[in-house]
Amino acid sequence: EIKMNKMYLKMTAIMMASFFIFSSCATIVSKSKYPLSINSTPSNAKISVTNKKGIEIYSGNTPATVLLKAGAGYFSKAEYQVKFSCPGYDDKIVPITFTLNGWYFGNLLLGGPLGLLIIDPLTGAMWKIETEFINVTLSKSTSSMVPEMKIMNINEIPENWKTHLVRVN
């Protein structure tokens, strides 16, 4: 039984040492996804959140809360744009950026090279969001009287319009 207790203590010590050697500071202390609260005046504006590749990751209306990943790949921080639109108001685009997380440098003391070069850069925990709240006031549109040309897909057109279509090609 004494051998079993010594072996248990050795295994516990090895596991704890491994935890400190192979852990990453920012991943443990911080997070890799952040909630972004989005609001507007007027409320109920349509919003579209796109990532740095231009892919829409969220569509809805204000107020809303969106969970955003901090990383966009190995050593790459995420970037997003929130587009606000509301009838009678000018569209507005707000960039969402991430900065280097101070906890990332804790790897120099606790996380070691594995946390510094692999874990935190892969999980995105090396980045933190600059702001967790956006409150935008939209400006009244001055071009509401100007006619608008809109290109539509044939499937978006109401059935009763289709009899009035003229082939152009």
PDB file of C-alpha atoms in Angstrom:
ATOM      1  CA  GLU A   1       0.000   0.000   0.000  1.00  0.00           C
ATOM      2  CA  ILE A   2       2.926   2.351   0.627  1.00  0.00           C
ATOM      3  CA  LYS A   3       4.192   1.684  -2.906  1.00  0.00           C
ATOM      4  CA  MET A   4       0.709   2.514  -4.219  1.00  0.00           C
ATOM      5  CA  ASN A   5       0.639   5.838  -2.288  1.00  0.00           C
ATOM      6  CA  LYS A   6       4.126   6.791  -3.552  1.00  0.00           C
ATOM      7  CA  MET A   7       3.111   5.946  -7.107  1.00  0.00           C
ATOM      8  CA  TYR A   8      -0.091   7.997  -6.702  1.00  0.00           C
ATOM      9  CA  LEU A   9       1.926  10.968  -5.416  1.00  0.00           C
ATOM     10  CA  LYS A  10       4.408  10.695  -8.287  1.00  0.00           C
ATOM     11  CA  MET A  11       1.594  10.545 -10.865  1.00  0.00           C
ATOM     12  CA  THR A  12      -0.115  13.544  -9.271  1.00  0.00           C
ATOM     13  CA  ALA A  13       3.146  15.505  -9.287  1.00  0.00           C
ATOM     14  CA  ILE A  14       3.808  14.603 -12.927  1.00  0.00           C
ATOM     15  CA  MET A  15       0.268  15.610 -13.923  1.00  0.00           C
ATOM     16  CA  MET A  16       0.511  18.946 -12.101  1.00  0.00           C
ATOM     17  CA  ALA A  17       3.944  19.677 -13.581  1.00  0.00           C
ATOM     18  CA  SER A  18       2.611  18.791 -17.041  1.00  0.00           C
ATOM     19  CA  PHE A  19      -0.322  21.122 -16.506  1.00  0.00           C
ATOM     20  CA  PHE A  20       1.993  24.067 -15.824  1.00  0.00           C
ATOM     21  CA  ILE A  21       4.496  23.164 -18.516  1.00  0.00           C
ATOM     22  CA  PHE A  22       1.979  22.400 -21.262  1.00  0.00           C
ATOM     23  CA  SER A  23      -0.723  24.908 -20.417  1.00  0.00           C
ATOM     24  CA  SER A  24      -1.237  28.258 -22.045  1.00  0.00           C
ATOM     25  CA  CYS A  25      -1.875  31.349 -20.014  1.00  0.00           C
ATOM     26  CA  ALA A  26      -4.381  33.234 -22.181  1.00  0.00           C
ATOM     27  CA  THR A  27      -6.404  30.088 -22.904  1.00  0.00           C
ATOM     28  CA  ILE A  28      -6.762  29.394 -19.172  1.00  0.00           C
ATOM     29  CA  VAL A  29      -7.295  32.954 -17.883  1.00  0.00           C
ATOM     30  CA  SER A  30      -9.096  34.498 -20.852  1.00  0.00           C
ATOM     31  CA  LYS A  31     -11.441  33.268 -23.581  1.00  0.00           C
ATOM     32  CA  SER A  32     -11.431  32.681 -27.314  1.00  0.00           C
ATOM     33  CA  LYS A  33     -15.030  33.799 -28.020  1.00  0.00           C
ATOM     34  CA  TYR A  34     -16.557  37.112 -26.952  1.00  0.00           C
ATOM     35  CA  PRO A  35     -20.171  38.296 -26.807  1.00  0.00           C
ATOM     36  CA  LEU A  36     -20.828  41.530 -28.694  1.00  0.00           C
ATOM     37  CA  SER A  37     -23.965  43.468 -27.708  1.00  0.00           C
ATOM     38  CA  ILE A  38     -25.361  45.443 -30.644  1.00  0.00           C
ATOM     39  CA  ASN A  39     -27.960  48.192 -30.312  1.00  0.00           C
ATOM     40  CA  SER A  40     -29.179  51.034 -32.493  1.00  0.00           C
ATOM     41  CA  THR A  41     -31.291  54.154 -32.595  1.00  0.00           C
ATOM     42  CA  PRO A  42     -33.819  53.609 -34.046  1.00  0.00           C
ATOM     43  CA  SER A  43     -34.122  50.106 -32.624  1.00  0.00           C
ATOM     44  CA  ASN A  44     -35.099  47.094 -34.718  1.00  0.00           C
ATOM     45  CA  ALA A  45     -32.594  48.041 -37.437  1.00  0.00           C
ATOM     46  CA  LYS A  46     -31.470  45.160 -39.633  1.00  0.00           C
ATOM     47  CA  ILE A  47     -27.902  44.066 -38.924  1.00  0.00           C
ATOM     48  CA  SER A  48     -25.515  41.840 -40.808  1.00  0.00           C
ATOM     49  CA  VAL A  49     -22.219  40.693 -39.272  1.00  0.00           C
ATOM     50  CA  THR A  50     -19.519  39.554 -41.691  1.00  0.00           C
ATOM     51  CA  ASN A  51     -16.051  38.160 -41.002  1.00  0.00           C
ATOM     52  CA  LYS A  52     -12.807  39.321 -42.646  1.00  0.00           C
ATOM     53  CA  LYS A  53     -13.469  37.032 -45.632  1.00  0.00           C
ATOM     54  CA  GLY A  54     -16.804  38.784 -46.227  1.00  0.00           C
ATOM     55  CA  ILE A  55     -18.851  35.768 -45.113  1.00  0.00           C
ATOM     56  CA  GLU A  56     -22.029  36.636 -43.232  1.00  0.00           C
ATOM     57  CA  ILE A  57     -21.978  34.960 -39.824  1.00  0.00           C
ATOM     58  CA  TYR A  58     -25.082  36.624 -38.364  1.00  0.00           C
ATOM     59  CA  SER A  59     -28.186  38.363 -39.644  1.00  0.00           C
ATOM     60  CA  GLY A  60     -30.943  39.794 -37.475  1.00  0.00           C
ATOM     61  CA  ASN A  61     -32.295  42.953 -35.898  1.00  0.00           C
ATOM     62  CA  THR A  62     -31.217  45.172 -33.036  1.00  0.00           C
ATOM     63  CA  PRO A  63     -30.938  44.728 -30.150  1.00  0.00           C
ATOM     64  CA  ALA A  64     -28.835  41.578 -30.499  1.00  0.00           C
ATOM     65  CA  THR A  65     -25.925  39.754 -28.921  1.00  0.00           C
ATOM     66  CA  VAL A  66     -23.513  37.856 -31.173  1.00  0.00           C
ATOM     67  CA  LEU A  67     -20.759  35.481 -30.037  1.00  0.00           C
ATOM     68  CA  LEU A  68     -17.587  36.230 -32.015  1.00  0.00           C
ATOM     69  CA  LYS A  69     -14.428  34.129 -32.305  1.00  0.00           C
ATOM     70  CA  ALA A  70     -11.272  36.056 -31.416  1.00  0.00           C
ATOM     71  CA  GLY A  71      -9.018  34.143 -33.794  1.00  0.00           C
ATOM     72  CA  ALA A  72      -9.194  33.638 -37.523  1.00  0.00           C
ATOM     73  CA  GLY A  73      -6.533  30.977 -37.853  1.00  0.00           C
ATOM     74  CA  TYR A  74      -3.023  30.358 -36.576  1.00  0.00           C
ATOM     75  CA  PHE A  75      -1.586  33.685 -35.279  1.00  0.00           C
ATOM     76  CA  SER A  76      -4.394  35.519 -37.111  1.00  0.00           C
ATOM     77  CA  LYS A  77      -6.803  37.811 -35.296  1.00  0.00           C
ATOM     78  CA  ALA A  78     -10.435  38.020 -36.276  1.00  0.00           C
ATOM     79  CA  GLU A  79     -11.988  41.097 -37.862  1.00  0.00           C
ATOM     80  CA  TYR A  80     -15.694  41.708 -38.367  1.00  0.00           C
ATOM     81  CA  GLN A  81     -18.007  44.339 -39.796  1.00  0.00           C
ATOM     82  CA  VAL A  82     -21.498  45.101 -38.562  1.00  0.00           C
ATOM     83  CA  LYS A  83     -23.744  46.671 -41.210  1.00  0.00           C
ATOM     84  CA  PHE A  84     -26.817  48.535 -39.962  1.00  0.00           C
ATOM     85  CA  SER A  85     -29.724  49.291 -42.286  1.00  0.00           C
ATOM     86  CA  CYS A  86     -33.172  50.714 -41.651  1.00  0.00           C
ATOM     87  CA  PRO A  87     -35.732  52.162 -44.095  1.00  0.00           C
ATOM     88  CA  GLY A  88     -35.446  55.972 -44.226  1.00  0.00           C
ATOM     89  CA  TYR A  89     -31.924  55.936 -42.728  1.00  0.00           C
ATOM     90  CA  ASP A  90     -28.442  55.768 -44.207  1.00  0.00           C
ATOM     91  CA  ASP A  91     -26.655  52.438 -43.876  1.00  0.00           C
ATOM     92  CA  LYS A  92     -23.745  52.390 -41.454  1.00  0.00           C
ATOM     93  CA  ILE A  93     -20.838  49.949 -41.184  1.00  0.00           C
ATOM     94  CA  VAL A  94     -18.925  49.534 -37.925  1.00  0.00           C
ATOM     95  CA  PRO A  95     -15.661  47.564 -37.814  1.00  0.00           C
ATOM     96  CA  ILE A  96     -15.035  45.175 -34.904  1.00  0.00           C
ATOM     97  CA  THR A  97     -11.371  44.546 -34.181  1.00  0.00           C
ATOM     98  CA  PHE A  98      -9.335  42.464 -31.796  1.00  0.00           C
ATOM     99  CA  THR A  99      -6.042  43.336 -30.094  1.00  0.00           C
ATOM    100  CA  LEU A 100      -3.301  41.299 -28.469  1.00  0.00           C
ATOM    101  CA  ASN A 101      -4.423  39.882 -25.118  1.00  0.00           C
ATOM    102  CA  GLY A 102      -2.073  40.819 -22.246  1.00  0.00           C
ATOM    103  CA  TRP A 103      -2.522  37.358 -20.729  1.00  0.00           C
ATOM    104  CA  TYR A 104      -0.773  35.917 -23.772  1.00  0.00           C
ATOM    105  CA  PHE A 105       2.533  37.146 -22.319  1.00  0.00           C
ATOM    106  CA  GLY A 106       1.852  35.112 -19.180  1.00  0.00           C
ATOM    107  CA  ASN A 107       3.149  32.209 -21.246  1.00  0.00           C
ATOM    108  CA  LEU A 108       6.650  33.577 -20.698  1.00  0.00           C
ATOM    109  CA  LEU A 109       6.269  32.698 -17.007  1.00  0.00           C
ATOM    110  CA  LEU A 110       3.691  29.897 -16.858  1.00  0.00           C
ATOM    111  CA  GLY A 111       2.687  28.495 -20.220  1.00  0.00           C
ATOM    112  CA  GLY A 112       6.036  28.012 -21.824  1.00  0.00           C
ATOM    113  CA  PRO A 113       6.692  27.619 -25.532  1.00  0.00           C
ATOM    114  CA  LEU A 114       3.722  25.311 -26.086  1.00  0.00           C
ATOM    115  CA  GLY A 115       1.272  27.973 -24.899  1.00  0.00           C
ATOM    116  CA  LEU A 116       3.182  30.799 -26.573  1.00  0.00           C
ATOM    117  CA  LEU A 117       3.626  29.210 -29.996  1.00  0.00           C
ATOM    118  CA  ILE A 118       0.847  26.632 -30.332  1.00  0.00           C
ATOM    119  CA  ILE A 119      -2.147  26.640 -27.960  1.00  0.00           C
ATOM    120  CA  ASP A 120      -2.977  30.359 -27.627  1.00  0.00           C
ATOM    121  CA  PRO A 121      -2.374  31.114 -31.344  1.00  0.00           C
ATOM    122  CA  LEU A 122      -4.531  28.119 -32.391  1.00  0.00           C
ATOM    123  CA  THR A 123      -7.411  28.761 -29.983  1.00  0.00           C
ATOM    124  CA  GLY A 124      -7.455  32.518 -30.662  1.00  0.00           C
ATOM    125  CA  ALA A 125      -7.104  33.245 -26.929  1.00  0.00           C
ATOM    126  CA  MET A 126      -4.092  35.435 -27.696  1.00  0.00           C
ATOM    127  CA  TRP A 127      -6.592  38.049 -28.967  1.00  0.00           C
ATOM    128  CA  LYS A 128      -9.258  40.041 -27.112  1.00  0.00           C
ATOM    129  CA  ILE A 129     -12.131  42.128 -28.433  1.00  0.00           C
ATOM    130  CA  GLU A 130     -11.642  45.916 -28.291  1.00  0.00           C
ATOM    131  CA  THR A 131     -15.252  46.632 -27.309  1.00  0.00           C
ATOM    132  CA  GLU A 132     -18.092  44.363 -26.195  1.00  0.00           C
ATOM    133  CA  PHE A 133     -20.838  46.951 -26.846  1.00  0.00           C
ATOM    134  CA  ILE A 134     -21.914  48.863 -29.955  1.00  0.00           C
ATOM    135  CA  ASN A 135     -24.662  51.468 -29.822  1.00  0.00           C
ATOM    136  CA  VAL A 136     -25.124  53.194 -33.190  1.00  0.00           C
ATOM    137  CA  THR A 137     -27.349  56.152 -34.016  1.00  0.00           C
ATOM    138  CA  LEU A 138     -28.397  56.016 -37.669  1.00  0.00           C
ATOM    139  CA  SER A 139     -28.721  59.231 -39.671  1.00  0.00           C
ATOM    140  CA  LYS A 140     -31.950  60.091 -41.495  1.00  0.00           C
ATOM    141  CA  SER A 141     -31.522  59.480 -45.201  1.00  0.00           C
ATOM    142  CA  THR A 142     -31.414  62.542 -47.449  1.00  0.00           C
ATOM    143  CA  SER A 143     -31.684  60.441 -50.608  1.00  0.00           C
ATOM    144  CA  SER A 144     -35.089  58.901 -49.891  1.00  0.00           C
ATOM    145  CA  MET A 145     -36.645  60.808 -52.826  1.00  0.00           C
ATOM    146  CA  VAL A 146     -34.073  59.579 -55.363  1.00  0.00           C
ATOM    147  CA  PRO A 147     -35.324  56.562 -57.353  1.00  0.00           C
ATOM    148  CA  GLU A 148     -33.347  53.423 -56.732  1.00  0.00           C
ATOM    149  CA  MET A 149     -32.265  50.805 -59.233  1.00  0.00           C
ATOM    150  CA  LYS A 150     -32.151  47.336 -57.763  1.00  0.00           C
ATOM    151  CA  ILE A 151     -30.957  44.190 -59.494  1.00  0.00           C
ATOM    152  CA  MET A 152     -32.962  41.174 -58.420  1.00  0.00           C
ATOM    153  CA  ASN A 153     -32.813  37.452 -59.007  1.00  0.00           C
ATOM    154  CA  ILE A 154     -35.767  36.101 -61.022  1.00  0.00           C
ATOM    155  CA  ASN A 155     -36.794  34.057 -57.962  1.00  0.00           C
ATOM    156  CA  GLU A 156     -37.061  37.241 -55.831  1.00  0.00           C
ATOM    157  CA  ILE A 157     -39.597  38.916 -58.134  1.00  0.00           C
ATOM    158  CA  PRO A 158     -43.306  38.646 -57.234  1.00  0.00           C
ATOM    159  CA  GLU A 159     -45.321  36.469 -59.647  1.00  0.00           C
ATOM    160  CA  ASN A 160     -47.562  39.345 -60.787  1.00  0.00           C
ATOM    161  CA  TRP A 161     -44.464  41.291 -62.015  1.00  0.00           C
ATOM    162  CA  LYS A 162     -43.199  38.464 -64.211  1.00  0.00           C
ATOM    163  CA  THR A 163     -45.759  39.130 -66.968  1.00  0.00           C
ATOM    164  CA  HIS A 164     -44.216  42.616 -67.415  1.00  0.00           C
ATOM    165  CA  LEU A 165     -40.615  41.429 -67.799  1.00  0.00           C
ATOM    166  CA  VAL A 166     -38.752  42.018 -71.058  1.00  0.00           C
ATOM    167  CA  ARG A 167     -35.777  39.877 -72.107  1.00  0.00           C
ATOM    168  CA  VAL A 168     -32.677  42.100 -72.590  1.00  0.00           C
ATOM    169  CA  ASN A 169     -30.047  39.805 -74.144  1.00  0.00           C
TER     170      ASN A 169
END
